[in-house]
PDB file of C-alpha atoms and ligand atoms in Angstrom:
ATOM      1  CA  UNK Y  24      83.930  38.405  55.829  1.00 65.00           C
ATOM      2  CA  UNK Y  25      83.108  38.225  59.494  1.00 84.00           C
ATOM      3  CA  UNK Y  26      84.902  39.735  61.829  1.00 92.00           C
ATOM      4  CA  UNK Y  27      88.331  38.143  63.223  1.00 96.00           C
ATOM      5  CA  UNK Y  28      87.686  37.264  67.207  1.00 97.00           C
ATOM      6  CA  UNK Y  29      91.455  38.832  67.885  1.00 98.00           C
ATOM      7  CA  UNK Y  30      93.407  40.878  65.364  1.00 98.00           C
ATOM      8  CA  UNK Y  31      97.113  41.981  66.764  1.00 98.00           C
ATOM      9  CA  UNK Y  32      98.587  44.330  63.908  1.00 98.00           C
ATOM     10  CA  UNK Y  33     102.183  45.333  64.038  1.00 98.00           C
ATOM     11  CA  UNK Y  34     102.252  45.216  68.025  1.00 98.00           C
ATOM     12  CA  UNK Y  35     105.690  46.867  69.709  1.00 98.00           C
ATOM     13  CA  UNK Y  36     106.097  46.689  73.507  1.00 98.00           C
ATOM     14  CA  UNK Y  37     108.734  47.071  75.425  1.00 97.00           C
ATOM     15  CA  UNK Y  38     109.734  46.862  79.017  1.00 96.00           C
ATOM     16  CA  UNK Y  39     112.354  49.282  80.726  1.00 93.00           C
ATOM     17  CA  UNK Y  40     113.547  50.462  77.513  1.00 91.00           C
ATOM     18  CA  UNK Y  41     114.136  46.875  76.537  1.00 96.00           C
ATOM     19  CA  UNK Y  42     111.806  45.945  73.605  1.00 98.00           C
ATOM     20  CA  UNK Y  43     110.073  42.598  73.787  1.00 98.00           C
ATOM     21  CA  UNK Y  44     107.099  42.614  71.338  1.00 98.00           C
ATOM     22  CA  UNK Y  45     108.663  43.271  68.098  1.00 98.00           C
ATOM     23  CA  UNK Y  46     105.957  43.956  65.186  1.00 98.00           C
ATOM     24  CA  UNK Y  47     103.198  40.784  65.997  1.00 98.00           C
ATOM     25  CA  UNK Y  48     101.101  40.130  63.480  1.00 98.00           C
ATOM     26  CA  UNK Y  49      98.397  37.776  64.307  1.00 98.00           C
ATOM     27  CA  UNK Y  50      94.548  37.101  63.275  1.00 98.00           C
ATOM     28  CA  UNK Y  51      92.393  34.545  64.792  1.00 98.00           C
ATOM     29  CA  UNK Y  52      88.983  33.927  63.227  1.00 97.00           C
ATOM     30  CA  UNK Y  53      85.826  32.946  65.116  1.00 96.00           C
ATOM     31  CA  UNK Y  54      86.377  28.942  65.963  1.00 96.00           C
ATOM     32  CA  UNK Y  55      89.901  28.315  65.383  1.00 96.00           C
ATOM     33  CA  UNK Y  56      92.645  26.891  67.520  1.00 96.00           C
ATOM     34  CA  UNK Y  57      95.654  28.363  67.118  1.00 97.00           C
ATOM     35  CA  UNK Y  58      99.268  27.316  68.978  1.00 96.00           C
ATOM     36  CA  UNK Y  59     102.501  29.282  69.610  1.00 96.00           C
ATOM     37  CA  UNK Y  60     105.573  27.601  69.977  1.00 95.00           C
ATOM     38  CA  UNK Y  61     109.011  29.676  70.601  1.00 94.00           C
ATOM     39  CA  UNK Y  62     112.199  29.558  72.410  1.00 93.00           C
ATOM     40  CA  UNK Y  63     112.350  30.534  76.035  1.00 92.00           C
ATOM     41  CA  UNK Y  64     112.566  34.343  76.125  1.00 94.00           C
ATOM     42  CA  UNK Y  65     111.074  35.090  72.779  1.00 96.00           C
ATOM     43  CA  UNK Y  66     108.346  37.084  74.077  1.00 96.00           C
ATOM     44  CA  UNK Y  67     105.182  34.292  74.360  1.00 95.00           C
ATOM     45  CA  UNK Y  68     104.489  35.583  77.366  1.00 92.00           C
ATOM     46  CA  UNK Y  69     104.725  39.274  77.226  1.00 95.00           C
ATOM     47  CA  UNK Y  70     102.146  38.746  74.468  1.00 96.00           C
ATOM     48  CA  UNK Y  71      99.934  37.389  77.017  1.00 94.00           C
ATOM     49  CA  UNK Y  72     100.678  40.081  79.526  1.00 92.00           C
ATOM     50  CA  UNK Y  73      99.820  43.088  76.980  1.00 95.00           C
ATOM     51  CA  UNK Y  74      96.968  41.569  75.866  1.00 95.00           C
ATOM     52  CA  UNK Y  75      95.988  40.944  79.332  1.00 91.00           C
ATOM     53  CA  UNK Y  76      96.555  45.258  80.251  1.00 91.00           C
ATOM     54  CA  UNK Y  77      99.547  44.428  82.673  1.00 89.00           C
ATOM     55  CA  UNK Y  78     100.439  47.794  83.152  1.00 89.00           C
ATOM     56  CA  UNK Y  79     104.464  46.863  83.496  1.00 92.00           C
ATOM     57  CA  UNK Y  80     104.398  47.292  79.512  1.00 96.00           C
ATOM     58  CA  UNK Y  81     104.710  50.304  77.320  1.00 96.00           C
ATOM     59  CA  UNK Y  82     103.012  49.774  73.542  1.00 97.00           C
ATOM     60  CA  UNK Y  83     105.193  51.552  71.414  1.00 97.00           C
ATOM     61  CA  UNK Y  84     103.286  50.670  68.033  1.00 98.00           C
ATOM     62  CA  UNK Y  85     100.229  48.479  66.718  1.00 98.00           C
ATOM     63  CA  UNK Y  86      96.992  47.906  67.763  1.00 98.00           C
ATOM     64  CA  UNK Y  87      94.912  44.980  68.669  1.00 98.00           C
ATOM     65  CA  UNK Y  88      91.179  44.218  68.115  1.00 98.00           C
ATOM     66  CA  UNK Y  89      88.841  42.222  69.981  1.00 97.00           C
ATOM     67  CA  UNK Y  90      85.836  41.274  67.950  1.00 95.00           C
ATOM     68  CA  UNK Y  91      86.475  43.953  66.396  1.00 96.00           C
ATOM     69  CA  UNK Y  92      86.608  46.360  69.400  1.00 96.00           C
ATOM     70  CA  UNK Y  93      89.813  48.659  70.504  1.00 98.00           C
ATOM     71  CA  UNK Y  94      91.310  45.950  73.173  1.00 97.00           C
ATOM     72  CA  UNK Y  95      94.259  47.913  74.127  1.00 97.00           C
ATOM     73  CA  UNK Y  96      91.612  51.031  74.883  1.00 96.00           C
ATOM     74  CA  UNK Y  97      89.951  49.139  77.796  1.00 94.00           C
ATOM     75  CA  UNK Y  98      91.069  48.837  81.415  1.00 91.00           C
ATOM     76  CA  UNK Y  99      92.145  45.405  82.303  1.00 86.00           C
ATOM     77  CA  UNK Y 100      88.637  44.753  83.916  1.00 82.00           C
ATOM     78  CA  UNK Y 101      86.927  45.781  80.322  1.00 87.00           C
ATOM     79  CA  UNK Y 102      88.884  43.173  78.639  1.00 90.00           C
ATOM     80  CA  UNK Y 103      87.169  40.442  80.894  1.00 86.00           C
ATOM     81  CA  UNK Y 104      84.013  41.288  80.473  1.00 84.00           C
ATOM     82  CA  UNK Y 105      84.343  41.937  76.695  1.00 88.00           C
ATOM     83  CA  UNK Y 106      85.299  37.813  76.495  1.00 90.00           C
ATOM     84  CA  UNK Y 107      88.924  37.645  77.056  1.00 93.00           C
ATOM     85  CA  UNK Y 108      90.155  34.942  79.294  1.00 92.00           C
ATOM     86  CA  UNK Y 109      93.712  34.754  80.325  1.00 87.00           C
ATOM     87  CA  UNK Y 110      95.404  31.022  82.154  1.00 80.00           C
ATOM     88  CA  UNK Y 111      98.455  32.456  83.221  1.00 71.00           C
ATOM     89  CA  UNK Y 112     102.246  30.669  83.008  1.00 64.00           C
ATOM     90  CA  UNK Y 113     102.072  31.621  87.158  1.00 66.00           C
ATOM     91  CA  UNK Y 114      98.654  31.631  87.966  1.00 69.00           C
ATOM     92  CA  UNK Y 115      98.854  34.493  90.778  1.00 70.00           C
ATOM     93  CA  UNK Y 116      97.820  33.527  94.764  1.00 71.00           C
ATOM     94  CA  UNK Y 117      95.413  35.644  96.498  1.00 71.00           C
ATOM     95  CA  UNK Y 118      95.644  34.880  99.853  1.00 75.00           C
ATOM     96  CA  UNK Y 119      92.012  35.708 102.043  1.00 78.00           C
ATOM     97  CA  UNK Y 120      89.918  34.986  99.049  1.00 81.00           C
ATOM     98  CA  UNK Y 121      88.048  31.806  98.668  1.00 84.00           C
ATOM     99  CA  UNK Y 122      88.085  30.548  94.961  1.00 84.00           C
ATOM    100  CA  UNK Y 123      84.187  30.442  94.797  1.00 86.00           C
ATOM    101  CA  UNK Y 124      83.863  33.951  95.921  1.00 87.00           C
ATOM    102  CA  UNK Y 125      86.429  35.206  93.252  1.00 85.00           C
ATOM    103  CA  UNK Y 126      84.403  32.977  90.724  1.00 87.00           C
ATOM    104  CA  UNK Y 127      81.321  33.809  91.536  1.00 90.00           C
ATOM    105  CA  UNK Y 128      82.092  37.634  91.106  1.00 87.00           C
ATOM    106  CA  UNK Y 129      84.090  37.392  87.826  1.00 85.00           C
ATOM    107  CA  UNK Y 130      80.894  35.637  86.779  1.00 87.00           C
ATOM    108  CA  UNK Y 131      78.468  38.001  87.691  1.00 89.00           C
ATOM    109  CA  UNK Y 132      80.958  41.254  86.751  1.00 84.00           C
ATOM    110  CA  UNK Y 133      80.530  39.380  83.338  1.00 82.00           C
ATOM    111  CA  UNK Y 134      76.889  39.320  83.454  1.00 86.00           C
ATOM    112  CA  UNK Y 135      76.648  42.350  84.776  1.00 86.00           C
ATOM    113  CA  UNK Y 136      78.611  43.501  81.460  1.00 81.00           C
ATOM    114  CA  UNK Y 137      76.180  41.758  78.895  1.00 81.00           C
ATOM    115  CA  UNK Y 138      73.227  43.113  80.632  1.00 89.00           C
ATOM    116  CA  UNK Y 139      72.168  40.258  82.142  1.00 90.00           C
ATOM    117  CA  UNK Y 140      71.371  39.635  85.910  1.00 92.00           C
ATOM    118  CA  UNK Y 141      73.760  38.525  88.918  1.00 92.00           C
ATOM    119  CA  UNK Y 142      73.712  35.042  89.512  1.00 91.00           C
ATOM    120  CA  UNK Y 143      71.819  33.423  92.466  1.00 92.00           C
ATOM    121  CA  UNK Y 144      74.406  31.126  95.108  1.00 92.00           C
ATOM    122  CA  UNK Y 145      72.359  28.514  94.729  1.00 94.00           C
ATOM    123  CA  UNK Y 146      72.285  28.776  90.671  1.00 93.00           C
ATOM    124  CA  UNK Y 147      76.110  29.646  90.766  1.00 92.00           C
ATOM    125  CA  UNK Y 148      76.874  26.326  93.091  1.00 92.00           C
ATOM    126  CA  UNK Y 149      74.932  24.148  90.407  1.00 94.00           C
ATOM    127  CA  UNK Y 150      76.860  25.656  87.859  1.00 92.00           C
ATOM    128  CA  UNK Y 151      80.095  24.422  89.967  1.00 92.00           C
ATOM    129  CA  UNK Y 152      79.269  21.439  90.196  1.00 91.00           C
ATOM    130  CA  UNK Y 153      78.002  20.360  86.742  1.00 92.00           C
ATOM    131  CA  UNK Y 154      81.533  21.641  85.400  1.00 90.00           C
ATOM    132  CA  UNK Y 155      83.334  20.191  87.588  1.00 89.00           C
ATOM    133  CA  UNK Y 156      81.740  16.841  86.927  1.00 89.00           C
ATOM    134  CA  UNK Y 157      81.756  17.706  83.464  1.00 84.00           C
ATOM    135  CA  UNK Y 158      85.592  18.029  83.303  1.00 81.00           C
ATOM    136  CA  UNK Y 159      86.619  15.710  85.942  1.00 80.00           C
ATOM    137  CA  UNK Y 160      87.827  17.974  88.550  1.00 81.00           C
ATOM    138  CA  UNK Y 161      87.262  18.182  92.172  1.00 83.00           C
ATOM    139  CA  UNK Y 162      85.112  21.275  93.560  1.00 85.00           C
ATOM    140  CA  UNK Y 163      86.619  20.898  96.765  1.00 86.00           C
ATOM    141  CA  UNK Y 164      89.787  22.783  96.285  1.00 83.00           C
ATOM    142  CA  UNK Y 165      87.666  26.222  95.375  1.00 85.00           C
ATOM    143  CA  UNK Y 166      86.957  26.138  99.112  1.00 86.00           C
ATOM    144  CA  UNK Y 167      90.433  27.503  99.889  1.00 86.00           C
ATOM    145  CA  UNK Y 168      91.728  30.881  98.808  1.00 85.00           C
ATOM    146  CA  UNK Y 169      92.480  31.300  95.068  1.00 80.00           C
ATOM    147  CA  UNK Y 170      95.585  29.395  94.039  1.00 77.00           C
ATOM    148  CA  UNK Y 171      97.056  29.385  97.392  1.00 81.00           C
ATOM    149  CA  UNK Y 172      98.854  26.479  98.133  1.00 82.00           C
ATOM    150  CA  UNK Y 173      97.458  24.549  94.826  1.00 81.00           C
ATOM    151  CA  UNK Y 174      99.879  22.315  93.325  1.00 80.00           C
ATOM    152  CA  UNK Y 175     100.923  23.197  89.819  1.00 76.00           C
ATOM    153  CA  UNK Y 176      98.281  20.952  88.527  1.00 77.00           C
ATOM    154  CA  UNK Y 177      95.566  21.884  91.041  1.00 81.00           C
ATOM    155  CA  UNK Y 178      96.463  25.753  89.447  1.00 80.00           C
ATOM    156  CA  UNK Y 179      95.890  24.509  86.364  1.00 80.00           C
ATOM    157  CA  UNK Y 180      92.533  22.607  86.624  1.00 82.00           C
ATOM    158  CA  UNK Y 181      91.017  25.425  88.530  1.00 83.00           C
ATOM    159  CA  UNK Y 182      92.178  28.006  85.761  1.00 84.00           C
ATOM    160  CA  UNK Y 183      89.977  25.311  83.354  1.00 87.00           C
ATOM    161  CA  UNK Y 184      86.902  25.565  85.756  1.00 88.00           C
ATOM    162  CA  UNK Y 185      87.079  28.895  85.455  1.00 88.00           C
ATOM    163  CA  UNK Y 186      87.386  29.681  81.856  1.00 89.00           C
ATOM    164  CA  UNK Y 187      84.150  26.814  81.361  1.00 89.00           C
ATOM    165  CA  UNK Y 188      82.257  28.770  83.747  1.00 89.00           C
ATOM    166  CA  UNK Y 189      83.147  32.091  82.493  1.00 88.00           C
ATOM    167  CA  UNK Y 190      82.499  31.116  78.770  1.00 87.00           C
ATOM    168  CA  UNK Y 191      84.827  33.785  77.512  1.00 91.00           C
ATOM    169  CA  UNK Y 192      84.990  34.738  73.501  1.00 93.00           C
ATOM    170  CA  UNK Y 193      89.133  34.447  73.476  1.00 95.00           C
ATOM    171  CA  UNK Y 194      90.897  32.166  75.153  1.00 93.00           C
ATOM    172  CA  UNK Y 195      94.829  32.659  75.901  1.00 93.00           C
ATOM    173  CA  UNK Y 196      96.364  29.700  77.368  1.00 90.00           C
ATOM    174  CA  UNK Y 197      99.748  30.267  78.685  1.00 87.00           C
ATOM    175  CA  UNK Y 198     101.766  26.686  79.037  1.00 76.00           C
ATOM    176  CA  UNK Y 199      98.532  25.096  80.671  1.00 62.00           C
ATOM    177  CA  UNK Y 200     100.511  22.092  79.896  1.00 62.00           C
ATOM    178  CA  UNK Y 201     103.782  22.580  82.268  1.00 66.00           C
ATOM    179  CA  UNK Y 202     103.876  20.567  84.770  1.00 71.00           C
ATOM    180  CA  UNK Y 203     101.043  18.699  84.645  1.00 76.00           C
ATOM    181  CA  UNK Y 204     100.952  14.693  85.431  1.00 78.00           C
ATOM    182  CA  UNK Y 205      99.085  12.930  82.190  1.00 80.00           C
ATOM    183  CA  UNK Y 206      95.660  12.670  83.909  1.00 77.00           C
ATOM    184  CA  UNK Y 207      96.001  16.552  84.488  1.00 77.00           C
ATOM    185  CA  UNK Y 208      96.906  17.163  80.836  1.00 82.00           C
ATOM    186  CA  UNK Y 209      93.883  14.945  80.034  1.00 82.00           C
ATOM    187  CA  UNK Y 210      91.459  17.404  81.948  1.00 78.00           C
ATOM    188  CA  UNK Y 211      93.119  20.271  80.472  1.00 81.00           C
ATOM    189  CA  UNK Y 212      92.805  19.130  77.067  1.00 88.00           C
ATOM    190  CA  UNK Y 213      88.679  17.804  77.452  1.00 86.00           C
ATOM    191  CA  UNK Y 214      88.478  21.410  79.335  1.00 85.00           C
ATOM    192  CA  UNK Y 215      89.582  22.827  76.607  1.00 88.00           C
ATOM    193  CA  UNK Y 216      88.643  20.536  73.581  1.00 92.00           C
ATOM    194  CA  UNK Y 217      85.151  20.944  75.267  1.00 89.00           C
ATOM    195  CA  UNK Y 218      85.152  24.573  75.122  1.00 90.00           C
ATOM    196  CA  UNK Y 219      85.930  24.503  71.435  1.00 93.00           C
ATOM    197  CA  UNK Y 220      82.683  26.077  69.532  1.00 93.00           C
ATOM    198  CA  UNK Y 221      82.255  28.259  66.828  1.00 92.00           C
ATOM    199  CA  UNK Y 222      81.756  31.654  68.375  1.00 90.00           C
ATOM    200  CA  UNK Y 223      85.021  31.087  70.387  1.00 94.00           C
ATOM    201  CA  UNK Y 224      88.744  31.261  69.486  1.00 96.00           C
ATOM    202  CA  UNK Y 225      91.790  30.067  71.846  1.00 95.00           C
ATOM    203  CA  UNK Y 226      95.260  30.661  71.580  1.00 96.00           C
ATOM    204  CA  UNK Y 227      97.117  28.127  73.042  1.00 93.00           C
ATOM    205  CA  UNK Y 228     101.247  29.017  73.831  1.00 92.00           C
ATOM    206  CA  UNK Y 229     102.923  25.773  74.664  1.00 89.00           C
ATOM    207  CA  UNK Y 230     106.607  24.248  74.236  1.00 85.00           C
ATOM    208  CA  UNK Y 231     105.132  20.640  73.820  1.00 82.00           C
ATOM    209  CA  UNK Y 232     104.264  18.990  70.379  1.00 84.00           C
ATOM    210  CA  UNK Y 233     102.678  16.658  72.963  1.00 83.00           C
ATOM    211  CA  UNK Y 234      99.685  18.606  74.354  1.00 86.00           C
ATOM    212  CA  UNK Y 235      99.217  19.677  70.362  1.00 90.00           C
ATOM    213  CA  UNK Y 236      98.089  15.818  69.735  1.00 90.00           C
ATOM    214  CA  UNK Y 237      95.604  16.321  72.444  1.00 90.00           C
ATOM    215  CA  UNK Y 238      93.963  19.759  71.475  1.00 92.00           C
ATOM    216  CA  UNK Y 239      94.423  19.988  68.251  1.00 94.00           C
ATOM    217  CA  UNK Y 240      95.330  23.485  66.544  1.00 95.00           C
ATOM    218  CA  UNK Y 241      93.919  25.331  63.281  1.00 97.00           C
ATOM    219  CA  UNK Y 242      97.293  27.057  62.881  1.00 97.00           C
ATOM    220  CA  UNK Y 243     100.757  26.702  64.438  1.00 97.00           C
ATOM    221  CA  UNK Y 244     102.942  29.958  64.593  1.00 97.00           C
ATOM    222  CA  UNK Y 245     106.780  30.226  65.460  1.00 96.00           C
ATOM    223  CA  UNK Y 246     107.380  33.181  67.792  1.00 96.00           C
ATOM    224  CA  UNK Y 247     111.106  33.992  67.290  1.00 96.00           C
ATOM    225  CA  UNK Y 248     112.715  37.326  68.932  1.00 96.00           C
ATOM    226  CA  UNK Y 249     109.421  38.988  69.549  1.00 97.00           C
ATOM    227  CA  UNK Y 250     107.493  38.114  66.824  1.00 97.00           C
ATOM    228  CA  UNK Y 251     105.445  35.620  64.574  1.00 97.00           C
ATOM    229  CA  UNK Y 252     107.754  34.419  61.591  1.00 96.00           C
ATOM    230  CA  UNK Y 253     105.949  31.332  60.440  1.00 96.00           C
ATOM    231  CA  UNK Y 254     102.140  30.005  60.561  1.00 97.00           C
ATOM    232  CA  UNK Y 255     101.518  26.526  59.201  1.00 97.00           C
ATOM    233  CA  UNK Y 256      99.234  23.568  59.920  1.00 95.00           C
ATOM    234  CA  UNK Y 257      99.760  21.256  62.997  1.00 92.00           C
ATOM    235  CA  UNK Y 258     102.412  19.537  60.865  1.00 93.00           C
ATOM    236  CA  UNK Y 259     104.758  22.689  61.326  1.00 94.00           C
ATOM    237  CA  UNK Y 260     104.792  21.236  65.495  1.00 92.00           C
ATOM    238  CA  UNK Y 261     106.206  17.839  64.260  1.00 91.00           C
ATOM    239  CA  UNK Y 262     108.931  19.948  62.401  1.00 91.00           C
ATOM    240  CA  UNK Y 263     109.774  22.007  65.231  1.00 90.00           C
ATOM    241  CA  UNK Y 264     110.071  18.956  67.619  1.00 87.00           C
ATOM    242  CA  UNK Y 265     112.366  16.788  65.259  1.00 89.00           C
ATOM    243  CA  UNK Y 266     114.641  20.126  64.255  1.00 89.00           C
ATOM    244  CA  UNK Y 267     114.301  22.512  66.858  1.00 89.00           C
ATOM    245  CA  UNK Y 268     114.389  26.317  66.467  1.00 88.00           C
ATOM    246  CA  UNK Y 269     117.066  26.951  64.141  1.00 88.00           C
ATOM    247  CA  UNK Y 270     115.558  27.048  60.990  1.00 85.00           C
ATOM    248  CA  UNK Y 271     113.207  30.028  62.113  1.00 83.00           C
ATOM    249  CA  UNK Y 272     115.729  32.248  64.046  1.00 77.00           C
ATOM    250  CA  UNK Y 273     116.440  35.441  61.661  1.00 63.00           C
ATOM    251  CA  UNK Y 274     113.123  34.326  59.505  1.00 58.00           C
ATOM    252  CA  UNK Y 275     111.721  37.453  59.388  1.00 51.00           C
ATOM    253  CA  UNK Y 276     114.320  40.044  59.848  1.00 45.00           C
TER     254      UNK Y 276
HETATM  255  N1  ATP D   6     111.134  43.634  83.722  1.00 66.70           N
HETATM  256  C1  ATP D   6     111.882  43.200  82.725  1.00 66.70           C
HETATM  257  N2  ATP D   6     113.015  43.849  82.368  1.00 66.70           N
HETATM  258  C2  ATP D   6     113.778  43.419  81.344  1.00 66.70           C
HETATM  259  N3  ATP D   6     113.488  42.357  80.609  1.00 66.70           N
HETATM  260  C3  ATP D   6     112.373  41.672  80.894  1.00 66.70           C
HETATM  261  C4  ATP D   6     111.517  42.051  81.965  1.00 66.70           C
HETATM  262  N4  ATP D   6     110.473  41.194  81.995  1.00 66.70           N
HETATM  263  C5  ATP D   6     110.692  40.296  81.005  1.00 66.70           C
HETATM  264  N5  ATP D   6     111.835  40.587  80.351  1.00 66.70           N
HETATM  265  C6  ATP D   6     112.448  39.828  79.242  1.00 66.70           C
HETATM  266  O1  ATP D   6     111.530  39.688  78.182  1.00 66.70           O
HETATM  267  C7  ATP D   6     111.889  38.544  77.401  1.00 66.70           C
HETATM  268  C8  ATP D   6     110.639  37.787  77.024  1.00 66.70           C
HETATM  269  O2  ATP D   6     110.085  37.143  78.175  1.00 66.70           O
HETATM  270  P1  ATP D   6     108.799  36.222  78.085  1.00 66.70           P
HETATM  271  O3  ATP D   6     108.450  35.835  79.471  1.00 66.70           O
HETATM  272  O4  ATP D   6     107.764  36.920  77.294  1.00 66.70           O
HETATM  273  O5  ATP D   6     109.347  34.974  77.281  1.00 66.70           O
HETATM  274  P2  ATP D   6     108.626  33.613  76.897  1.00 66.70           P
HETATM  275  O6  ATP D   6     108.672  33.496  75.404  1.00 66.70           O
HETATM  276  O7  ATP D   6     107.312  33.514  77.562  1.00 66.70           O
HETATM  277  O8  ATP D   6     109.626  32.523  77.516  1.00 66.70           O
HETATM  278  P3  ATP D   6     109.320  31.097  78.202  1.00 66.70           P
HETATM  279  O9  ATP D   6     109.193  30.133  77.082  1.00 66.70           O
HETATM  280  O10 ATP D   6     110.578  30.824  78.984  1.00 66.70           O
HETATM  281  O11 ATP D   6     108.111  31.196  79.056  1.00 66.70           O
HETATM  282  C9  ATP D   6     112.889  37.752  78.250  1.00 66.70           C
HETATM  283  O12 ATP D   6     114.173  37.920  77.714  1.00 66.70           O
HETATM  284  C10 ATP D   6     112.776  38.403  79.616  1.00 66.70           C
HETATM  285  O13 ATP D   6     113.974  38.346  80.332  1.00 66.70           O
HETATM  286 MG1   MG D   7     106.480  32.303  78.980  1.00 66.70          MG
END
């Protein structure tokens, strides 16, 4: 069997003495799409954070592998350049930094991690551009500092530049989906859809059956009180928007 691109066994965390992650259980093979759905609160995104090295979180129990390598062992700089690509709920602003300059050094920190040499401007610029035609989104905006002063959507689309540029082995893609107008969901879901390849697995949290019909999942998981308590096929989605939570709360206790 080859080996799973994440693996999250049994994973605790908890946050000032309140626990949050309660026992996740997850495996994601090479190539699949899979989707988390939950009720606000549930813990979606604290699963994000911990996988991401946030250091706000204390891991009580569990471990997690990434392609087979000790994940929560690395600083949150390792994780990155071992393929794992976070899209943030709140993408964060950093003022003073131009989005082309922050791209341009997560891509060559990546290289730099795989062995490979740093990229030239010019090289880096072509890149750009080709994925931004590729995807449909406008290169200007990476003049201005990262995130600052985006609109929700303009967040989003940049967060989808990114991730094609970066190429990343795990994708986690924390409600991409909120907020954006139906063209912006459209260039979310080709970023993504086109991103889609065998060597790469994406997890994609969302609250909306809706963005499921445009990228659509291997496996749909419940997350219910801080952990997984049902996987199914994209059908279990359709369930969950015609019935709504109730069936799954207490699941698994
Ligand atoms: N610093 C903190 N102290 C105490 N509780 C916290 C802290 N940070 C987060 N929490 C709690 O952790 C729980 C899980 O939050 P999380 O953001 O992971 O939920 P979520 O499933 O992503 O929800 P949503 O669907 O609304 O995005 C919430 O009840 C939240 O209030
Ligand atoms: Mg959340």
């Amino acid at each position: 069997m080859t080996t799973p691109i994440l693996e999250i066994r049994n994973l605790h965390a908890r946050i000032e003495d309140r626990e949050i992650l309660k026992g996740v259980n997850l495996t994601i093979p090479a190539g699949e799409v899979h989707a988390v759905m939950g009720r606000n609160g549930s813990g979606k995104s604290t699963l994000s954070y911990v996988l991401a090295g946030k250091e706000d979180y204390e891991i009580t129990e569990g471990e997690v592998l990434l392609d087979g390598q000790d994940l929560l062992a690395m600083e949150p700089f390792e994780r990155a350049s071992a393929g794992l690509f976070l899209a943030f709920q709140y993408p964060i602003e950093i003022p003073g930094v131009a989005t082309m300059t922050f791209l341009k050094a997560a891509m060559n920190a990546q290289r730099k991690a795989r062995g490979e040499g740093e990229m030239t401007t010019p090289d880096f610029m072509r890149a750009v551009k080709q994925a931004g035609t590729e995807l449909n989104i406008d290169t200007e905006m990476l003049k201005r500092p990262l995130n600052v002063g985006f609109s929700g959507g303009e967040k989003k689309r940049a967060e989808v530049l990114q991730m094609a540029l970066l190429q990343p082995k795990m994708c986690i893609l924390d409600e991409t989906d909120s907020g954006l107008d139906i063209d912006a969901l459209q260039v979310v879901s080709k970023g993504v859809n086109a991103l889609r390849s065998a060597g790469r697995s994406m997890l994609v949290i969302t609250h909306y059956q809706r963005l499921l019909n445009h990228i659509v999942p291997d496996v749909v998981h419940v997350f219910s009180d801080g952990k997984i308590v049902e996987s199914g096929d994209k059908d279990l989605a359709l369930q969950l928007e015609a019935k709504g939570y109730a069936d799954f709360d207490g699941a698994a206790a």
